[in-house]
XYZ file of N, CA and C in Angstrom:
162
model
N 117.394 110.338 110.815
C 116.238 110.470 111.774
C 116.624 110.022 113.078
N 117.716 109.188 113.321
C 118.105 108.861 114.642
C 118.861 109.795 115.336
N 119.134 110.796 114.870
C 120.181 112.021 115.508
C 121.449 111.914 115.095
N 121.892 110.862 114.092
C 123.301 110.966 113.469
C 123.719 111.942 112.637
N 124.851 112.313 112.815
C 125.326 113.343 111.934
C 125.570 112.824 110.291
N 125.699 113.840 109.566
C 125.863 113.780 108.126
C 127.226 112.988 107.901
N 128.237 113.377 108.687
C 129.679 112.714 108.636
C 129.550 111.224 108.892
N 128.743 110.759 110.028
C 128.562 109.356 110.390
C 127.959 108.683 109.059
N 126.912 109.180 108.568
C 126.302 108.666 107.357
C 127.188 108.338 106.291
N 128.166 109.406 105.925
C 128.841 109.332 104.729
C 130.042 108.229 105.054
N 130.566 108.263 106.196
C 131.604 107.230 106.471
C 131.112 105.886 106.581
N 129.853 105.504 107.030
C 129.261 104.128 107.040
C 128.417 103.740 105.815
N 128.515 104.590 104.777
C 127.480 104.352 103.642
C 128.487 103.460 102.779
N 127.838 102.437 101.932
C 128.503 101.701 100.892
C 128.256 102.702 99.566
N 128.946 102.059 98.546
C 128.790 102.650 97.135
C 127.458 102.869 96.812
N 126.635 101.786 96.878
C 125.182 101.878 96.436
C 124.426 102.926 97.116
N 124.425 102.974 98.466
C 123.892 104.015 99.085
C 124.450 105.351 98.743
N 125.558 105.700 98.481
C 126.091 106.852 98.167
C 125.483 107.189 96.728
N 125.645 106.305 95.805
C 125.087 106.403 94.452
C 123.643 107.003 94.429
N 122.967 106.222 95.393
C 121.359 106.322 95.372
C 121.216 107.905 95.996
N 121.999 108.245 97.014
C 121.871 109.475 97.624
C 122.257 110.764 96.640
N 123.345 110.484 95.908
C 123.586 111.524 94.909
C 122.575 111.621 93.738
N 121.972 110.594 93.428
C 120.907 110.626 92.304
C 119.621 111.261 93.021
N 119.499 111.023 94.153
C 118.119 111.667 94.829
C 118.327 113.190 94.923
N 119.727 113.620 95.390
C 119.997 115.029 95.345
C 119.847 115.666 94.042
N 120.482 115.108 93.034
C 120.510 115.615 91.666
C 119.029 115.750 91.269
N 118.084 114.825 91.469
C 116.815 114.822 91.114
C 116.125 116.016 91.616
N 116.075 116.079 93.067
C 115.622 117.094 93.760
C 116.042 118.413 93.226
N 117.236 118.664 92.998
C 117.820 119.884 92.441
C 117.180 120.237 91.120
N 117.129 119.162 90.231
C 116.416 119.423 88.912
C 114.943 119.782 89.080
N 114.190 119.281 89.973
C 112.846 119.565 90.223
C 112.718 121.048 90.461
N 113.508 121.351 91.596
C 113.542 122.753 91.851
C 113.880 123.764 91.024
N 114.881 123.402 90.202
C 115.305 124.405 88.949
C 113.986 124.375 88.041
N 113.484 123.378 87.835
C 112.219 123.306 86.929
C 111.108 124.055 87.355
N 110.761 123.960 88.581
C 109.807 124.786 89.229
C 110.205 126.296 89.259
N 111.255 126.707 89.315
C 111.792 128.136 89.319
C 111.474 128.614 87.991
N 112.080 127.771 86.880
C 112.033 128.253 85.544
C 110.663 128.146 84.968
N 109.814 127.400 85.489
C 108.447 127.185 85.038
C 107.721 128.400 85.302
N 107.855 129.168 86.278
C 107.129 130.301 86.730
C 107.947 131.520 86.593
N 108.903 131.647 85.781
C 109.660 132.791 85.393
C 108.856 133.635 84.538
N 108.999 134.977 84.362
C 108.212 135.897 83.573
C 108.486 135.489 82.088
N 109.693 135.055 81.701
C 109.747 134.644 80.284
C 108.972 133.403 79.908
N 108.843 132.512 80.757
C 108.023 131.231 80.424
C 106.563 131.649 80.399
N 106.097 132.465 81.355
C 104.634 132.941 81.303
C 104.456 133.810 80.000
N 105.470 134.594 79.487
C 105.282 135.367 78.331
C 105.026 134.463 77.135
N 105.969 133.294 77.182
C 105.924 132.317 76.084
C 104.513 131.691 75.861
N 104.077 131.240 77.106
C 102.777 130.468 77.178
C 101.429 131.216 76.714
N 101.671 132.666 77.026
C 100.423 133.650 76.825
C 100.503 133.814 75.332
N 101.753 133.811 74.575
C 101.749 134.124 73.250
C 101.372 132.953 72.346
N 101.408 131.654 72.715
C 101.252 130.418 72.042
C 99.574 130.457 71.943
N 99.113 130.255 70.867
C 97.663 130.085 70.621
C 97.232 128.625 70.963
N 96.143 128.709 71.691
C 95.555 127.452 71.916
C 94.721 126.628 70.737
N 95.065 125.402 70.590
C 94.418 124.615 69.464
C 93.246 123.860 69.890
N 93.165 123.585 71.310
C 92.170 122.660 71.711
C 91.015 123.530 72.083
């Protein structure tokens, strides 16, 4: 946010910061993947075929 480069961040970061950053990137990738799969045609067909019980 202060205009520093990614290289500066990576060289100055400690192990805890790098682990947190990695877990955050992994989490965001999982969310984006889930959102993509959730709205795929196969998922829509599945949920339309399941009968509602409530």
